[in-house]
C-alpha cells in the first residue's frame, strides 16, 4: 500500500508525493533538477498518458510510462531503469484511486507491484561489529555500525549529503535511517 499523491500546485506545476518524498515541477517535458541530484522530465503524451524520464549527470537512468484508465480509477506505471553496471530492471505498478475524480491528479495506493529484474544485495561484516551492504548492479556501498552515528553511503547515484544511521531493534532486526541534508 505505497501511497502516491499528485496535486495541481498551480502555475503549470504539480506536486508529486511518493510516500514522504515530495518534488514539485511542471509537466513540460524539460529536465528539472531534483533534491537528489537527478533531473526529471514529465511530458503528457496523450489524454491519460505521461512519460517520466529521469537522468543523472545527463544520462537517462529510468523511463516510466504512466496511464490512467478511461474510468479514472486505475493508474498504471511501467518503468525501465538503466543500472550503472549496464543491466536494466523493469517494474510494473498498479494503483487504485483513493481520492480525486479524473486524470492523474489525486491520491493513489498501490495494488500490484511486479519486479521483472530483482536486485541482489550483498551483506557482510565490516570493521568488526559493523555491516556493509553492497548493491553490485548500482555500484553502491553502505558501511555502518549499530551505534546511531552518521555514515556516508557511496556510489555513482547516491545523492550528495546522504547519510545513514543504524540501530539494533532486537536480535533479528536493525533499523536504518537514510537522510538527505539540503
CSV table of C-alpha atoms in Angstrom, one decimal:
chain,number,residue,atom,x,y,z
A,1,UNK,CA,0.0,0.0,0.0
A,2,UNK,CA,2.6,2.7,-1.0
A,3,UNK,CA,0.7,5.9,-1.5
A,4,UNK,CA,1.3,8.4,-4.3
A,5,UNK,CA,-0.3,11.8,-4.2
A,6,UNK,CA,-0.3,14.1,-7.2
A,7,UNK,CA,-1.6,17.6,-6.7
A,8,UNK,CA,-2.0,20.6,-9.1
A,9,UNK,CA,0.4,23.1,-7.5
A,10,UNK,CA,-0.8,26.0,-9.8
A,11,UNK,CA,1.2,27.8,-12.4
A,12,UNK,CA,1.5,24.7,-14.5
A,13,UNK,CA,3.4,22.8,-11.8
A,14,UNK,CA,2.5,19.6,-10.0
A,15,UNK,CA,3.4,18.3,-6.5
A,16,UNK,CA,4.3,14.6,-6.5
A,17,UNK,CA,4.5,12.9,-3.1
A,18,UNK,CA,5.7,9.3,-3.2
A,19,UNK,CA,5.4,8.2,0.4
A,20,UNK,CA,7.2,11.0,2.3
A,21,UNK,CA,9.3,12.1,-0.7
A,22,UNK,CA,8.0,15.2,-2.4
A,23,UNK,CA,9.0,17.1,-5.6
A,24,UNK,CA,7.2,19.9,-7.4
A,25,UNK,CA,7.8,20.6,-11.1
A,26,UNK,CA,6.0,21.4,-14.3
A,27,UNK,CA,4.9,18.7,-16.8
A,28,UNK,CA,6.6,20.5,-19.7
A,29,UNK,CA,9.0,17.8,-21.0
A,30,UNK,CA,12.1,19.7,-19.9
A,31,UNK,CA,14.7,18.5,-17.4
A,32,UNK,CA,14.2,19.9,-13.9
A,33,UNK,CA,16.7,19.2,-11.1
A,34,UNK,CA,15.5,17.3,-8.0
A,35,UNK,CA,16.9,17.3,-4.5
A,36,UNK,CA,18.7,14.0,-5.1
A,37,UNK,CA,20.9,15.4,-7.9
A,38,UNK,CA,18.8,13.9,-10.8
A,39,UNK,CA,16.6,15.6,-13.3
A,40,UNK,CA,13.0,14.7,-14.1
A,41,UNK,CA,11.2,15.5,-17.3
A,42,UNK,CA,7.5,14.7,-17.4
A,43,UNK,CA,5.5,15.0,-20.7
A,44,UNK,CA,1.9,14.4,-21.3
A,45,UNK,CA,1.8,12.0,-24.3
A,46,UNK,CA,-2.0,11.5,-24.6
A,47,UNK,CA,-5.3,12.3,-22.9
A,48,UNK,CA,-4.5,10.0,-20.0
A,49,UNK,CA,-0.8,9.2,-20.6
A,50,UNK,CA,2.5,10.7,-19.4
A,51,UNK,CA,6.2,9.8,-19.9
A,52,UNK,CA,8.6,10.4,-17.0
A,53,UNK,CA,12.3,10.5,-17.8
A,54,UNK,CA,14.9,10.6,-15.1
A,55,UNK,CA,18.5,11.5,-15.7
A,56,UNK,CA,21.7,11.6,-13.7
A,57,UNK,CA,24.6,13.6,-15.0
A,58,UNK,CA,22.8,14.0,-18.3
A,59,UNK,CA,22.4,10.2,-18.8
A,60,UNK,CA,19.0,8.6,-18.8
A,61,UNK,CA,18.6,6.3,-15.7
A,62,UNK,CA,14.9,5.5,-15.9
A,63,UNK,CA,11.9,5.9,-18.2
A,64,UNK,CA,8.4,5.4,-16.9
A,65,UNK,CA,5.1,5.3,-18.9
A,66,UNK,CA,2.1,6.3,-16.8
A,67,UNK,CA,-1.5,5.7,-17.9
A,68,UNK,CA,-4.8,6.4,-16.1
A,69,UNK,CA,-7.7,4.2,-17.1
A,70,UNK,CA,-10.6,5.6,-19.0
A,71,UNK,CA,-12.8,5.5,-15.9
A,72,UNK,CA,-10.1,7.4,-14.0
A,73,UNK,CA,-9.8,4.8,-11.2
A,74,UNK,CA,-6.6,2.9,-12.1
A,75,UNK,CA,-3.2,4.4,-12.6
A,76,UNK,CA,-0.5,2.1,-14.2
A,77,UNK,CA,3.2,2.7,-14.3
A,78,UNK,CA,5.7,0.7,-16.4
A,79,UNK,CA,9.4,1.6,-15.7
A,80,UNK,CA,12.7,0.6,-17.2
A,81,UNK,CA,15.7,1.6,-15.2
A,82,UNK,CA,19.3,1.6,-16.5
A,83,UNK,CA,21.8,0.4,-13.9
A,84,UNK,CA,25.4,1.6,-13.6
A,85,UNK,CA,26.6,-2.0,-14.4
A,86,UNK,CA,24.9,-1.8,-17.8
A,87,UNK,CA,21.9,-4.1,-16.9
A,88,UNK,CA,18.3,-2.9,-16.8
A,89,UNK,CA,15.5,-3.6,-14.4
A,90,UNK,CA,11.8,-3.5,-15.1
A,91,UNK,CA,8.9,-2.7,-12.8
A,92,UNK,CA,5.2,-2.5,-13.3
A,93,UNK,CA,2.9,-0.9,-10.7
A,94,UNK,CA,-0.9,-0.5,-10.5
A,95,UNK,CA,-2.6,1.9,-8.2
A,96,UNK,CA,-6.3,2.5,-7.3
A,97,UNK,CA,-7.6,5.9,-6.8
A,98,UNK,CA,-8.4,6.8,-3.2
A,99,UNK,CA,-9.2,10.5,-3.8
A,100,UNK,CA,-9.8,12.7,-6.8
A,101,UNK,CA,-12.0,12.2,-9.7
A,102,UNK,CA,-10.2,12.2,-13.0
A,103,UNK,CA,-6.8,12.4,-14.7
A,104,UNK,CA,-3.5,11.9,-12.8
A,105,UNK,CA,-4.2,14.4,-10.1
A,106,UNK,CA,-5.4,12.6,-6.9
A,107,UNK,CA,-4.4,10.1,-4.3
A,108,UNK,CA,-3.3,6.6,-5.3
A,109,UNK,CA,-2.5,3.4,-3.5
A,110,UNK,CA,-0.5,0.5,-4.9
A,111,UNK,CA,-2.5,-2.6,-5.6
A,112,UNK,CA,0.1,-4.5,-7.6
A,113,UNK,CA,3.9,-4.4,-7.9
A,114,UNK,CA,5.8,-6.6,-10.4
A,115,UNK,CA,9.6,-6.6,-10.5
A,116,UNK,CA,10.9,-8.4,-13.5
A,117,UNK,CA,14.6,-7.9,-12.6
A,118,UNK,CA,15.1,-8.3,-8.9
A,119,UNK,CA,18.1,-6.7,-7.2
A,120,UNK,CA,20.8,-8.5,-5.4
A,121,UNK,CA,22.3,-7.1,-2.2
A,122,UNK,CA,25.4,-8.5,-0.5
A,123,UNK,CA,25.7,-8.2,3.2
A,124,UNK,CA,29.0,-8.6,5.1
A,125,UNK,CA,30.6,-7.8,8.4
A,126,UNK,CA,32.6,-4.5,8.4
A,127,UNK,CA,35.2,-3.3,10.8
A,128,UNK,CA,34.5,-5.9,13.5
A,129,UNK,CA,31.0,-5.0,14.7
A,130,UNK,CA,29.8,-3.2,11.6
A,131,UNK,CA,28.0,-4.2,8.5
A,132,UNK,CA,28.4,-3.5,4.8
A,133,UNK,CA,25.6,-3.6,2.3
A,134,UNK,CA,26.7,-3.7,-1.3
A,135,UNK,CA,24.4,-3.4,-4.3
A,136,UNK,CA,26.6,-4.6,-7.2
A,137,UNK,CA,24.2,-3.5,-10.0
A,138,UNK,CA,24.0,0.1,-8.7
A,139,UNK,CA,27.7,0.0,-7.5
A,140,UNK,CA,26.5,1.3,-4.1
A,141,UNK,CA,28.0,0.5,-0.7
A,142,UNK,CA,26.7,1.4,2.7
A,143,UNK,CA,29.1,0.7,5.6
A,144,UNK,CA,27.7,1.3,9.1
A,145,UNK,CA,27.6,0.3,12.7
A,146,UNK,CA,24.6,0.0,15.0
A,147,UNK,CA,25.8,3.0,17.1
A,148,UNK,CA,23.4,5.8,15.9
A,149,UNK,CA,26.3,7.7,14.2
A,150,UNK,CA,26.1,9.1,10.7
A,151,UNK,CA,27.8,7.0,7.9
A,152,UNK,CA,28.0,8.0,4.3
A,153,UNK,CA,26.9,5.6,1.5
A,154,UNK,CA,28.9,5.7,-1.7
A,155,UNK,CA,28.1,5.0,-5.3
A,156,UNK,CA,27.5,6.9,-8.6
A,157,UNK,CA,23.8,7.6,-7.9
A,158,UNK,CA,24.0,8.3,-4.2
A,159,UNK,CA,22.8,11.9,-3.7
A,160,UNK,CA,25.4,14.2,-2.2
A,161,UNK,CA,24.9,14.8,1.6
A,162,UNK,CA,23.2,11.4,2.1
A,163,UNK,CA,23.9,9.8,5.4
A,164,UNK,CA,22.6,6.6,7.2
A,165,UNK,CA,22.3,5.8,10.8
A,166,UNK,CA,21.6,2.4,12.2
A,167,UNK,CA,20.4,0.9,15.4
A,168,UNK,CA,19.6,-2.5,16.8
A,169,UNK,CA,15.9,-3.2,17.4
A,170,UNK,CA,16.3,-6.8,18.6
A,171,UNK,CA,18.4,-9.9,17.9
A,172,UNK,CA,16.9,-10.2,14.4
A,173,UNK,CA,16.1,-6.7,13.5
A,174,UNK,CA,18.0,-3.5,12.7
A,175,UNK,CA,16.7,-0.1,11.6
A,176,UNK,CA,18.5,2.0,9.0
A,177,UNK,CA,17.5,5.7,8.5
A,178,UNK,CA,18.7,7.4,5.4
A,179,UNK,CA,18.9,11.2,5.5
A,180,UNK,CA,19.5,13.8,2.9
A,181,UNK,CA,20.8,17.2,4.0
A,182,UNK,CA,19.9,20.0,1.7
